[in-house]
Amino acid sequence: MTTIRQHDTSPKVGPRHVAVIMDGNGRWAKSRGKPRLFGHHAGVKRVKEIVRACPDLEVKYLTVFAFSTENWKRTQAEVTGLMKLFRRYIASEARDLLAEGVRVRFIGDRVQLDAKLRRVMDEIELLTSGNDRVHLTVALNYGGRDELGRATKRLAREVAAGRLDAETVDETTLARFLDTCFLPDPDLVIRTSGEARISNFLLWQSAYSEYEFVNTLWPDFTAAEFARVLAQYGTRERRFGAVPA
Ligand code: FPP
């Protein structure tokens, strides 16, 4: 397991890793007098569009928040509908994503997920494992605190088994146990729909990320707006706690 920790202090090159909290599907559907799932279906179309826009925008890593550990509190109908949507999307898009050079991986706790969904997740991860054009990571049953809890448990087991010396444990060690051990930290986190919250997303990894909160509801968030948000990021100076030169 390796952790990539490269800090891009010259944002003019654009963010390499963009993470997105795709919010506003429910409100988008409601404003049209439709059920919430209608909004989630429209949201999937945007995921496809944004993934396809990544190579031209030089975004190598795209991480999207599809389902949080808190989303189980939604109605049974919405949860079931979302799970079905994920399974269908993953199965139907696998070939195209493979052909487009997208490597798909998932973060989050899979244990609680339906066996059929887990199977298509495993399959697409294996199928696209040789791709390197765009790295799409889908956070599914993901929560930052849950991830830290699971990572700490695994780390503690290593210490208890004598394979890891507690005295050597530092932030790099812990990062190796996180779901995101294969990813660089996000340079930019975007949240749509006008809400300005982190909602338990990539808590550890976004310590130095830039944030952009946009009012657009996720199903209306086009590749053109994505490009504009990235251009805005390019005007920022990232200091990582240091004083500017
Ligand atoms: C938040 O909007 C959105 C979700 C919880 C689901 C997001 C999922 C998708 C867009 C599908 C993506 C699928 C894959 C496989 C990547 P909300 O329902 O909280 O909206 P609201 O705040 O308006 O109620």
PDB file of C-alpha atoms and ligand atoms in Angstrom:
ATOM      1  CA  MET A   1       0.000   0.000   0.000  1.00  0.00           C
ATOM      2  CA  THR A   2       1.382   3.383  -0.910  1.00  0.00           C
ATOM      3  CA  THR A   3       0.062   6.812  -0.115  1.00  0.00           C
ATOM      4  CA  ILE A   4       0.584   9.564  -2.623  1.00  0.00           C
ATOM      5  CA  ARG A   5       1.075  12.873  -0.830  1.00  0.00           C
ATOM      6  CA  GLN A   6       1.968  15.474  -3.354  1.00  0.00           C
ATOM      7  CA  HIS A   7       1.052  19.042  -2.596  1.00  0.00           C
ATOM      8  CA  ASP A   8       0.392  21.220  -5.605  1.00  0.00           C
ATOM      9  CA  THR A   9       1.382  24.712  -4.502  1.00  0.00           C
ATOM     10  CA  SER A  10       0.931  26.216  -7.962  1.00  0.00           C
ATOM     11  CA  PRO A  11      -2.796  25.822  -8.678  1.00  0.00           C
ATOM     12  CA  LYS A  12      -2.356  27.392 -12.109  1.00  0.00           C
ATOM     13  CA  VAL A  13      -1.907  23.847 -13.349  1.00  0.00           C
ATOM     14  CA  GLY A  14      -5.432  23.016 -12.183  1.00  0.00           C
ATOM     15  CA  PRO A  15      -6.562  20.475  -9.631  1.00  0.00           C
ATOM     16  CA  ARG A  16      -5.358  16.931 -10.190  1.00  0.00           C
ATOM     17  CA  HIS A  17      -7.816  15.417  -7.754  1.00  0.00           C
ATOM     18  CA  VAL A  18     -11.344  16.825  -7.536  1.00  0.00           C
ATOM     19  CA  ALA A  19     -13.860  15.460  -5.038  1.00  0.00           C
ATOM     20  CA  VAL A  20     -17.555  16.230  -5.403  1.00  0.00           C
ATOM     21  CA  ILE A  21     -20.460  16.230  -2.968  1.00  0.00           C
ATOM     22  CA  MET A  22     -23.315  15.803  -5.448  1.00  0.00           C
ATOM     23  CA  ASP A  23     -26.148  17.504  -3.614  1.00  0.00           C
ATOM     24  CA  GLY A  24     -29.598  18.699  -4.668  1.00  0.00           C
ATOM     25  CA  ASN A  25     -31.093  15.754  -6.564  1.00  0.00           C
ATOM     26  CA  GLY A  26     -34.150  15.645  -4.300  1.00  0.00           C
ATOM     27  CA  ARG A  27     -34.872  19.372  -4.580  1.00  0.00           C
ATOM     28  CA  TRP A  28     -34.362  19.256  -8.332  1.00  0.00           C
ATOM     29  CA  ALA A  29     -36.985  16.505  -8.622  1.00  0.00           C
ATOM     30  CA  LYS A  30     -39.371  18.198  -6.187  1.00  0.00           C
ATOM     31  CA  SER A  31     -39.280  21.437  -8.155  1.00  0.00           C
ATOM     32  CA  ARG A  32     -40.548  19.428 -11.113  1.00  0.00           C
ATOM     33  CA  GLY A  33     -43.245  17.657  -9.112  1.00  0.00           C
ATOM     34  CA  LYS A  34     -41.399  14.339  -9.459  1.00  0.00           C
ATOM     35  CA  PRO A  35     -40.283  11.722  -6.908  1.00  0.00           C
ATOM     36  CA  ARG A  36     -36.780  12.074  -5.445  1.00  0.00           C
ATOM     37  CA  LEU A  37     -35.480   9.090  -7.401  1.00  0.00           C
ATOM     38  CA  PHE A  38     -36.164  10.984 -10.604  1.00  0.00           C
ATOM     39  CA  GLY A  39     -33.539  13.474  -9.409  1.00  0.00           C
ATOM     40  CA  HIS A  40     -31.040  10.716  -8.669  1.00  0.00           C
ATOM     41  CA  HIS A  41     -31.494   9.328 -12.185  1.00  0.00           C
ATOM     42  CA  ALA A  42     -30.852  12.789 -13.606  1.00  0.00           C
ATOM     43  CA  GLY A  43     -27.802  12.988 -11.311  1.00  0.00           C
ATOM     44  CA  VAL A  44     -26.289   9.877 -12.865  1.00  0.00           C
ATOM     45  CA  LYS A  45     -26.291  11.584 -16.267  1.00  0.00           C
ATOM     46  CA  ARG A  46     -24.187  14.384 -14.796  1.00  0.00           C
ATOM     47  CA  VAL A  47     -21.740  11.915 -13.299  1.00  0.00           C
ATOM     48  CA  LYS A  48     -21.173  10.494 -16.781  1.00  0.00           C
ATOM     49  CA  GLU A  49     -20.755  13.968 -18.276  1.00  0.00           C
ATOM     50  CA  ILE A  50     -18.294  15.100 -15.610  1.00  0.00           C
ATOM     51  CA  VAL A  51     -16.222  11.897 -15.837  1.00  0.00           C
ATOM     52  CA  ARG A  52     -15.961  12.409 -19.618  1.00  0.00           C
ATOM     53  CA  ALA A  53     -14.875  16.009 -19.155  1.00  0.00           C
ATOM     54  CA  CYS A  54     -11.959  15.075 -16.878  1.00  0.00           C
ATOM     55  CA  PRO A  55      -9.220  14.226 -19.426  1.00  0.00           C
ATOM     56  CA  ASP A  56      -9.543  17.570 -21.254  1.00  0.00           C
ATOM     57  CA  LEU A  57      -9.535  19.419 -17.949  1.00  0.00           C
ATOM     58  CA  GLU A  58      -6.495  17.432 -16.803  1.00  0.00           C
ATOM     59  CA  VAL A  59      -8.324  16.034 -13.816  1.00  0.00           C
ATOM     60  CA  LYS A  60      -6.673  12.697 -13.149  1.00  0.00           C
ATOM     61  CA  TYR A  61      -8.685  11.736 -10.065  1.00  0.00           C
ATOM     62  CA  LEU A  62     -12.403  12.313  -9.580  1.00  0.00           C
ATOM     63  CA  THR A  63     -14.049  11.187  -6.357  1.00  0.00           C
ATOM     64  CA  VAL A  64     -17.831  11.392  -6.019  1.00  0.00           C
ATOM     65  CA  PHE A  65     -19.967  11.031  -2.893  1.00  0.00           C
ATOM     66  CA  ALA A  66     -22.770   8.690  -3.963  1.00  0.00           C
ATOM     67  CA  PHE A  67     -24.085   7.383  -0.623  1.00  0.00           C
ATOM     68  CA  SER A  68     -23.080   8.293   2.907  1.00  0.00           C
ATOM     69  CA  THR A  69     -23.182   6.205   6.065  1.00  0.00           C
ATOM     70  CA  GLU A  70     -25.977   8.578   7.158  1.00  0.00           C
ATOM     71  CA  ASN A  71     -28.072   8.095   3.992  1.00  0.00           C
ATOM     72  CA  TRP A  72     -29.533   4.841   5.388  1.00  0.00           C
ATOM     73  CA  LYS A  73     -31.849   7.117   7.411  1.00  0.00           C
ATOM     74  CA  ARG A  74     -33.782   7.973   4.229  1.00  0.00           C
ATOM     75  CA  THR A  75     -37.019   6.157   3.437  1.00  0.00           C
ATOM     76  CA  GLN A  76     -36.762   2.480   2.572  1.00  0.00           C
ATOM     77  CA  ALA A  77     -38.065   3.259  -0.928  1.00  0.00           C
ATOM     78  CA  GLU A  78     -35.346   5.843  -1.602  1.00  0.00           C
ATOM     79  CA  VAL A  79     -32.554   3.657  -0.213  1.00  0.00           C
ATOM     80  CA  THR A  80     -33.710   0.638  -2.232  1.00  0.00           C
ATOM     81  CA  GLY A  81     -34.092   2.789  -5.340  1.00  0.00           C
ATOM     82  CA  LEU A  82     -30.606   4.239  -4.940  1.00  0.00           C
ATOM     83  CA  MET A  83     -29.018   0.805  -4.453  1.00  0.00           C
ATOM     84  CA  LYS A  84     -30.755  -0.450  -7.585  1.00  0.00           C
ATOM     85  CA  LEU A  85     -29.604   2.644  -9.442  1.00  0.00           C
ATOM     86  CA  PHE A  86     -25.972   2.073  -8.392  1.00  0.00           C
ATOM     87  CA  ARG A  87     -26.093  -1.566  -9.459  1.00  0.00           C
ATOM     88  CA  ARG A  88     -27.640  -0.749 -12.829  1.00  0.00           C
ATOM     89  CA  TYR A  89     -25.289   2.163 -13.471  1.00  0.00           C
ATOM     90  CA  ILE A  90     -22.188   0.148 -12.625  1.00  0.00           C
ATOM     91  CA  ALA A  91     -23.277  -2.844 -14.721  1.00  0.00           C
ATOM     92  CA  SER A  92     -24.431  -0.831 -17.735  1.00  0.00           C
ATOM     93  CA  GLU A  93     -21.499   1.599 -17.823  1.00  0.00           C
ATOM     94  CA  ALA A  94     -18.698  -0.899 -17.233  1.00  0.00           C
ATOM     95  CA  ARG A  95     -17.824  -1.450 -20.907  1.00  0.00           C
ATOM     96  CA  ASP A  96     -17.861   2.258 -21.790  1.00  0.00           C
ATOM     97  CA  LEU A  97     -15.787   3.182 -18.756  1.00  0.00           C
ATOM     98  CA  LEU A  98     -13.284   0.472 -19.667  1.00  0.00           C
ATOM     99  CA  ALA A  99     -13.065   1.751 -23.256  1.00  0.00           C
ATOM    100  CA  GLU A 100     -12.665   5.343 -22.067  1.00  0.00           C
ATOM    101  CA  GLY A 101      -9.669   4.463 -19.899  1.00  0.00           C
ATOM    102  CA  VAL A 102     -11.448   5.055 -16.599  1.00  0.00           C
ATOM    103  CA  ARG A 103     -10.306   3.105 -13.572  1.00  0.00           C
ATOM    104  CA  VAL A 104     -13.214   2.678 -11.161  1.00  0.00           C
ATOM    105  CA  ARG A 105     -12.770   2.055  -7.455  1.00  0.00           C
ATOM    106  CA  PHE A 106     -14.968   2.361  -4.396  1.00  0.00           C
ATOM    107  CA  ILE A 107     -14.404   3.671  -0.907  1.00  0.00           C
ATOM    108  CA  GLY A 108     -16.659   3.074   2.062  1.00  0.00           C
ATOM    109  CA  ASP A 109     -17.799   0.066   4.047  1.00  0.00           C
ATOM    110  CA  ARG A 110     -19.036  -2.662   1.709  1.00  0.00           C
ATOM    111  CA  VAL A 111     -20.064  -5.073   4.420  1.00  0.00           C
ATOM    112  CA  GLN A 112     -23.598  -3.657   4.727  1.00  0.00           C
ATOM    113  CA  LEU A 113     -24.186  -3.586   0.974  1.00  0.00           C
ATOM    114  CA  ASP A 114     -26.289  -6.097  -0.915  1.00  0.00           C
ATOM    115  CA  ALA A 115     -24.304  -9.075  -2.278  1.00  0.00           C
ATOM    116  CA  LYS A 116     -25.400  -8.397  -5.882  1.00  0.00           C
ATOM    117  CA  LEU A 117     -24.224  -4.794  -5.664  1.00  0.00           C
ATOM    118  CA  ARG A 118     -20.936  -5.863  -4.122  1.00  0.00           C
ATOM    119  CA  ARG A 119     -20.414  -8.293  -6.977  1.00  0.00           C
ATOM    120  CA  VAL A 120     -20.768  -5.657  -9.706  1.00  0.00           C
ATOM    121  CA  MET A 121     -18.496  -3.363  -7.691  1.00  0.00           C
ATOM    122  CA  ASP A 122     -15.811  -6.055  -7.505  1.00  0.00           C
ATOM    123  CA  GLU A 123     -16.261  -6.820 -11.205  1.00  0.00           C
ATOM    124  CA  ILE A 124     -15.858  -3.264 -12.435  1.00  0.00           C
ATOM    125  CA  GLU A 125     -12.827  -2.719 -10.181  1.00  0.00           C
ATOM    126  CA  LEU A 126     -11.172  -5.784 -11.674  1.00  0.00           C
ATOM    127  CA  LEU A 127     -12.281  -5.024 -15.231  1.00  0.00           C
ATOM    128  CA  THR A 128     -10.900  -1.478 -15.203  1.00  0.00           C
ATOM    129  CA  SER A 129      -7.839  -2.160 -13.024  1.00  0.00           C
ATOM    130  CA  GLY A 130      -5.454  -1.666 -15.962  1.00  0.00           C
ATOM    131  CA  ASN A 131      -6.798   1.801 -16.812  1.00  0.00           C
ATOM    132  CA  ASP A 132      -4.974   4.989 -15.933  1.00  0.00           C
ATOM    133  CA  ARG A 133      -6.547   7.837 -17.932  1.00  0.00           C
ATOM    134  CA  VAL A 134      -9.010   8.914 -15.239  1.00  0.00           C
ATOM    135  CA  HIS A 135      -9.372   7.456 -11.758  1.00  0.00           C
ATOM    136  CA  LEU A 136     -13.024   7.531 -10.720  1.00  0.00           C
ATOM    137  CA  THR A 137     -13.580   6.748  -7.064  1.00  0.00           C
ATOM    138  CA  VAL A 138     -17.146   6.305  -5.886  1.00  0.00           C
ATOM    139  CA  ALA A 139     -17.798   6.796  -2.179  1.00  0.00           C
ATOM    140  CA  LEU A 140     -20.574   4.323  -1.401  1.00  0.00           C
ATOM    141  CA  ASN A 141     -21.681   3.757   2.185  1.00  0.00           C
ATOM    142  CA  TYR A 142     -18.852   6.120   3.024  1.00  0.00           C
ATOM    143  CA  GLY A 143     -18.402   8.349   6.064  1.00  0.00           C
ATOM    144  CA  GLY A 144     -15.159  10.025   7.080  1.00  0.00           C
ATOM    145  CA  ARG A 145     -15.539   9.131  10.755  1.00  0.00           C
ATOM    146  CA  ASP A 146     -16.556   5.572   9.923  1.00  0.00           C
ATOM    147  CA  GLU A 147     -13.484   5.266   7.686  1.00  0.00           C
ATOM    148  CA  LEU A 148     -11.212   6.557  10.469  1.00  0.00           C
ATOM    149  CA  GLY A 149     -12.824   4.129  12.927  1.00  0.00           C
ATOM    150  CA  ARG A 150     -12.305   1.152  10.595  1.00  0.00           C
ATOM    151  CA  ALA A 151      -8.740   2.237   9.816  1.00  0.00           C
ATOM    152  CA  THR A 152      -7.919   2.596  13.507  1.00  0.00           C
ATOM    153  CA  LYS A 153      -9.312  -0.862  14.213  1.00  0.00           C
ATOM    154  CA  ARG A 154      -7.154  -2.421  11.489  1.00  0.00           C
ATOM    155  CA  LEU A 155      -4.107  -0.518  12.693  1.00  0.00           C
ATOM    156  CA  ALA A 156      -4.721  -1.596  16.306  1.00  0.00           C
ATOM    157  CA  ARG A 157      -4.941  -5.213  15.166  1.00  0.00           C
ATOM    158  CA  GLU A 158      -1.543  -4.888  13.464  1.00  0.00           C
ATOM    159  CA  VAL A 159      -0.054  -3.493  16.678  1.00  0.00           C
ATOM    160  CA  ALA A 160      -1.678  -6.245  18.781  1.00  0.00           C
ATOM    161  CA  ALA A 161      -0.309  -8.903  16.403  1.00  0.00           C
ATOM    162  CA  GLY A 162       3.191  -7.450  16.781  1.00  0.00           C
ATOM    163  CA  ARG A 163       3.459  -6.494  13.098  1.00  0.00           C
ATOM    164  CA  LEU A 164       3.480  -2.770  13.800  1.00  0.00           C
ATOM    165  CA  ASP A 165       5.361  -0.868  16.517  1.00  0.00           C
ATOM    166  CA  ALA A 166       2.980   1.611  18.199  1.00  0.00           C
ATOM    167  CA  GLU A 167       5.897   4.022  18.733  1.00  0.00           C
ATOM    168  CA  THR A 168       6.385   4.392  14.977  1.00  0.00           C
ATOM    169  CA  VAL A 169       2.733   5.206  14.230  1.00  0.00           C
ATOM    170  CA  ASP A 170       2.320   8.654  12.704  1.00  0.00           C
ATOM    171  CA  GLU A 171      -0.039  10.308  10.217  1.00  0.00           C
ATOM    172  CA  THR A 172       1.574   8.527   7.272  1.00  0.00           C
ATOM    173  CA  THR A 173       0.952   5.185   8.951  1.00  0.00           C
ATOM    174  CA  LEU A 174      -2.711   5.958   9.562  1.00  0.00           C
ATOM    175  CA  ALA A 175      -3.176   7.202   5.976  1.00  0.00           C
ATOM    176  CA  ARG A 176      -2.046   3.776   4.743  1.00  0.00           C
ATOM    177  CA  PHE A 177      -4.999   2.177   6.528  1.00  0.00           C
ATOM    178  CA  LEU A 178      -7.610   4.525   5.086  1.00  0.00           C
ATOM    179  CA  ASP A 179      -9.931   3.506   2.228  1.00  0.00           C
ATOM    180  CA  THR A 180      -8.219   6.197   0.156  1.00  0.00           C
ATOM    181  CA  CYS A 181      -4.691   4.750   0.533  1.00  0.00           C
ATOM    182  CA  PHE A 182      -4.414   4.595  -3.286  1.00  0.00           C
ATOM    183  CA  LEU A 183      -5.372   8.253  -3.821  1.00  0.00           C
ATOM    184  CA  PRO A 184      -3.612  11.585  -3.493  1.00  0.00           C
ATOM    185  CA  ASP A 185      -5.427  14.054  -1.237  1.00  0.00           C
ATOM    186  CA  PRO A 186      -8.087  16.094  -3.059  1.00  0.00           C
ATOM    187  CA  ASP A 187      -6.910  19.491  -4.276  1.00  0.00           C
ATOM    188  CA  LEU A 188     -10.451  20.754  -4.608  1.00  0.00           C
ATOM    189  CA  VAL A 189     -13.763  19.720  -3.060  1.00  0.00           C
ATOM    190  CA  ILE A 190     -16.924  20.947  -4.788  1.00  0.00           C
ATOM    191  CA  ARG A 191     -20.364  20.853  -3.192  1.00  0.00           C
ATOM    192  CA  THR A 192     -23.428  21.663  -5.240  1.00  0.00           C
ATOM    193  CA  SER A 193     -26.884  22.935  -4.187  1.00  0.00           C
ATOM    194  CA  GLY A 194     -25.835  25.881  -2.037  1.00  0.00           C
ATOM    195  CA  GLU A 195     -25.178  23.945   1.175  1.00  0.00           C
ATOM    196  CA  ALA A 196     -21.839  24.805   2.806  1.00  0.00           C
ATOM    197  CA  ARG A 197     -21.068  21.663   4.818  1.00  0.00           C
ATOM    198  CA  ILE A 198     -18.540  18.842   4.629  1.00  0.00           C
ATOM    199  CA  SER A 199     -21.086  16.199   5.731  1.00  0.00           C
ATOM    200  CA  ASN A 200     -18.483  13.667   6.862  1.00  0.00           C
ATOM    201  CA  PHE A 201     -16.797  13.510   3.426  1.00  0.00           C
ATOM    202  CA  LEU A 202     -13.024  12.904   3.227  1.00  0.00           C
ATOM    203  CA  LEU A 203     -12.456  14.497   6.639  1.00  0.00           C
ATOM    204  CA  TRP A 204      -8.823  13.471   6.921  1.00  0.00           C
ATOM    205  CA  GLN A 205      -7.956  13.832   3.248  1.00  0.00           C
ATOM    206  CA  SER A 206      -9.358  17.346   2.770  1.00  0.00           C
ATOM    207  CA  ALA A 207      -7.224  18.934   5.511  1.00  0.00           C
ATOM    208  CA  TYR A 208      -5.636  21.279   2.941  1.00  0.00           C
ATOM    209  CA  SER A 209      -8.168  21.093   0.115  1.00  0.00           C
ATOM    210  CA  GLU A 210      -9.750  24.157  -1.401  1.00  0.00           C
ATOM    211  CA  TYR A 211     -13.546  24.231  -1.210  1.00  0.00           C
ATOM    212  CA  GLU A 212     -16.047  25.525  -3.745  1.00  0.00           C
ATOM    213  CA  PHE A 213     -19.720  25.703  -2.831  1.00  0.00           C
ATOM    214  CA  VAL A 214     -21.918  26.321  -5.835  1.00  0.00           C
ATOM    215  CA  ASN A 215     -25.658  27.009  -5.837  1.00  0.00           C
ATOM    216  CA  THR A 216     -26.465  24.797  -8.816  1.00  0.00           C
ATOM    217  CA  LEU A 217     -28.368  21.605  -8.007  1.00  0.00           C
ATOM    218  CA  TRP A 218     -26.391  18.516  -9.020  1.00  0.00           C
ATOM    219  CA  PRO A 219     -28.630  17.472 -11.973  1.00  0.00           C
ATOM    220  CA  ASP A 220     -28.030  20.938 -13.484  1.00  0.00           C
ATOM    221  CA  PHE A 221     -24.263  20.911 -12.934  1.00  0.00           C
ATOM    222  CA  THR A 222     -22.839  20.765 -16.450  1.00  0.00           C
ATOM    223  CA  ALA A 223     -19.313  20.044 -17.667  1.00  0.00           C
ATOM    224  CA  ALA A 224     -19.110  23.744 -18.632  1.00  0.00           C
ATOM    225  CA  GLU A 225     -19.812  24.787 -15.028  1.00  0.00           C
ATOM    226  CA  PHE A 226     -17.330  22.188 -13.797  1.00  0.00           C
ATOM    227  CA  ALA A 227     -14.701  23.779 -16.065  1.00  0.00           C
ATOM    228  CA  ARG A 228     -15.553  27.240 -14.684  1.00  0.00           C
ATOM    229  CA  VAL A 229     -15.144  26.056 -11.092  1.00  0.00           C
ATOM    230  CA  LEU A 230     -11.768  24.549 -11.967  1.00  0.00           C
ATOM    231  CA  ALA A 231     -10.698  27.802 -13.603  1.00  0.00           C
ATOM    232  CA  GLN A 232     -11.654  29.633 -10.411  1.00  0.00           C
ATOM    233  CA  TYR A 233      -9.454  27.227  -8.436  1.00  0.00           C
ATOM    234  CA  GLY A 234      -6.553  28.196 -10.717  1.00  0.00           C
ATOM    235  CA  THR A 235      -6.665  31.743  -9.345  1.00  0.00           C
ATOM    236  CA  ARG A 236      -6.115  30.637  -5.747  1.00  0.00           C
ATOM    237  CA  GLU A 237      -2.841  30.359  -3.909  1.00  0.00           C
ATOM    238  CA  ARG A 238      -2.414  27.271  -1.770  1.00  0.00           C
ATOM    239  CA  ARG A 239      -0.076  27.654   1.167  1.00  0.00           C
ATOM    240  CA  PHE A 240      -0.417  24.441   3.198  1.00  0.00           C
ATOM    241  CA  GLY A 241       0.136  26.477   6.353  1.00  0.00           C
ATOM    242  CA  ALA A 242       3.263  28.236   5.081  1.00  0.00           C
ATOM    243  CA  VAL A 243       3.880  31.960   4.570  1.00  0.00           C
ATOM    244  CA  PRO A 244       3.820  33.009   0.879  1.00  0.00           C
ATOM    245  CA  ALA A 245       7.280  33.430  -0.677  1.00  0.00           C
TER     246      ALA A 245
HETATM  247  C1  FPP B   1     -27.718  14.059  -2.722  1.00  0.00           C
HETATM  248  O1  FPP B   1     -28.853  14.754  -3.126  1.00  0.00           O
HETATM  249  C2  FPP B   1     -27.487  12.925  -3.610  1.00  0.00           C
HETATM  250  C3  FPP B   1     -27.403  11.621  -3.227  1.00  0.00           C
HETATM  251  C4  FPP B   1     -27.492  11.163  -1.835  1.00  0.00           C
HETATM  252  C5  FPP B   1     -27.203  10.552  -4.217  1.00  0.00           C
HETATM  253  C6  FPP B   1     -26.195  10.898  -5.263  1.00  0.00           C
HETATM  254  C7  FPP B   1     -26.141   9.826  -6.242  1.00  0.00           C
HETATM  255  C8  FPP B   1     -26.078  10.009  -7.575  1.00  0.00           C
HETATM  256  C9  FPP B   1     -26.038  11.304  -8.245  1.00  0.00           C
HETATM  257  C10 FPP B   1     -25.951   8.819  -8.415  1.00  0.00           C
HETATM  258  C11 FPP B   1     -24.512   8.570  -8.690  1.00  0.00           C
HETATM  259  C12 FPP B   1     -24.269   7.175  -9.025  1.00  0.00           C
HETATM  260  C13 FPP B   1     -23.072   6.609  -9.183  1.00  0.00           C
HETATM  261  C14 FPP B   1     -22.964   5.143  -9.323  1.00  0.00           C
HETATM  262  C15 FPP B   1     -21.821   7.367  -9.205  1.00  0.00           C
HETATM  263  P1  FPP B   1     -30.088  14.796  -2.137  1.00  0.00           P
HETATM  264  O2  FPP B   1     -30.929  13.599  -2.395  1.00  0.00           O
HETATM  265  O3  FPP B   1     -29.605  14.919  -0.729  1.00  0.00           O
HETATM  266  O4  FPP B   1     -30.814  16.107  -2.592  1.00  0.00           O
HETATM  267  P2  FPP B   1     -31.584  17.134  -1.660  1.00  0.00           P
HETATM  268  O5  FPP B   1     -30.569  17.720  -0.729  1.00  0.00           O
HETATM  269  O6  FPP B   1     -32.117  18.127  -2.631  1.00  0.00           O
HETATM  270  O7  FPP B   1     -32.653  16.385  -0.943  1.00  0.00           O
END
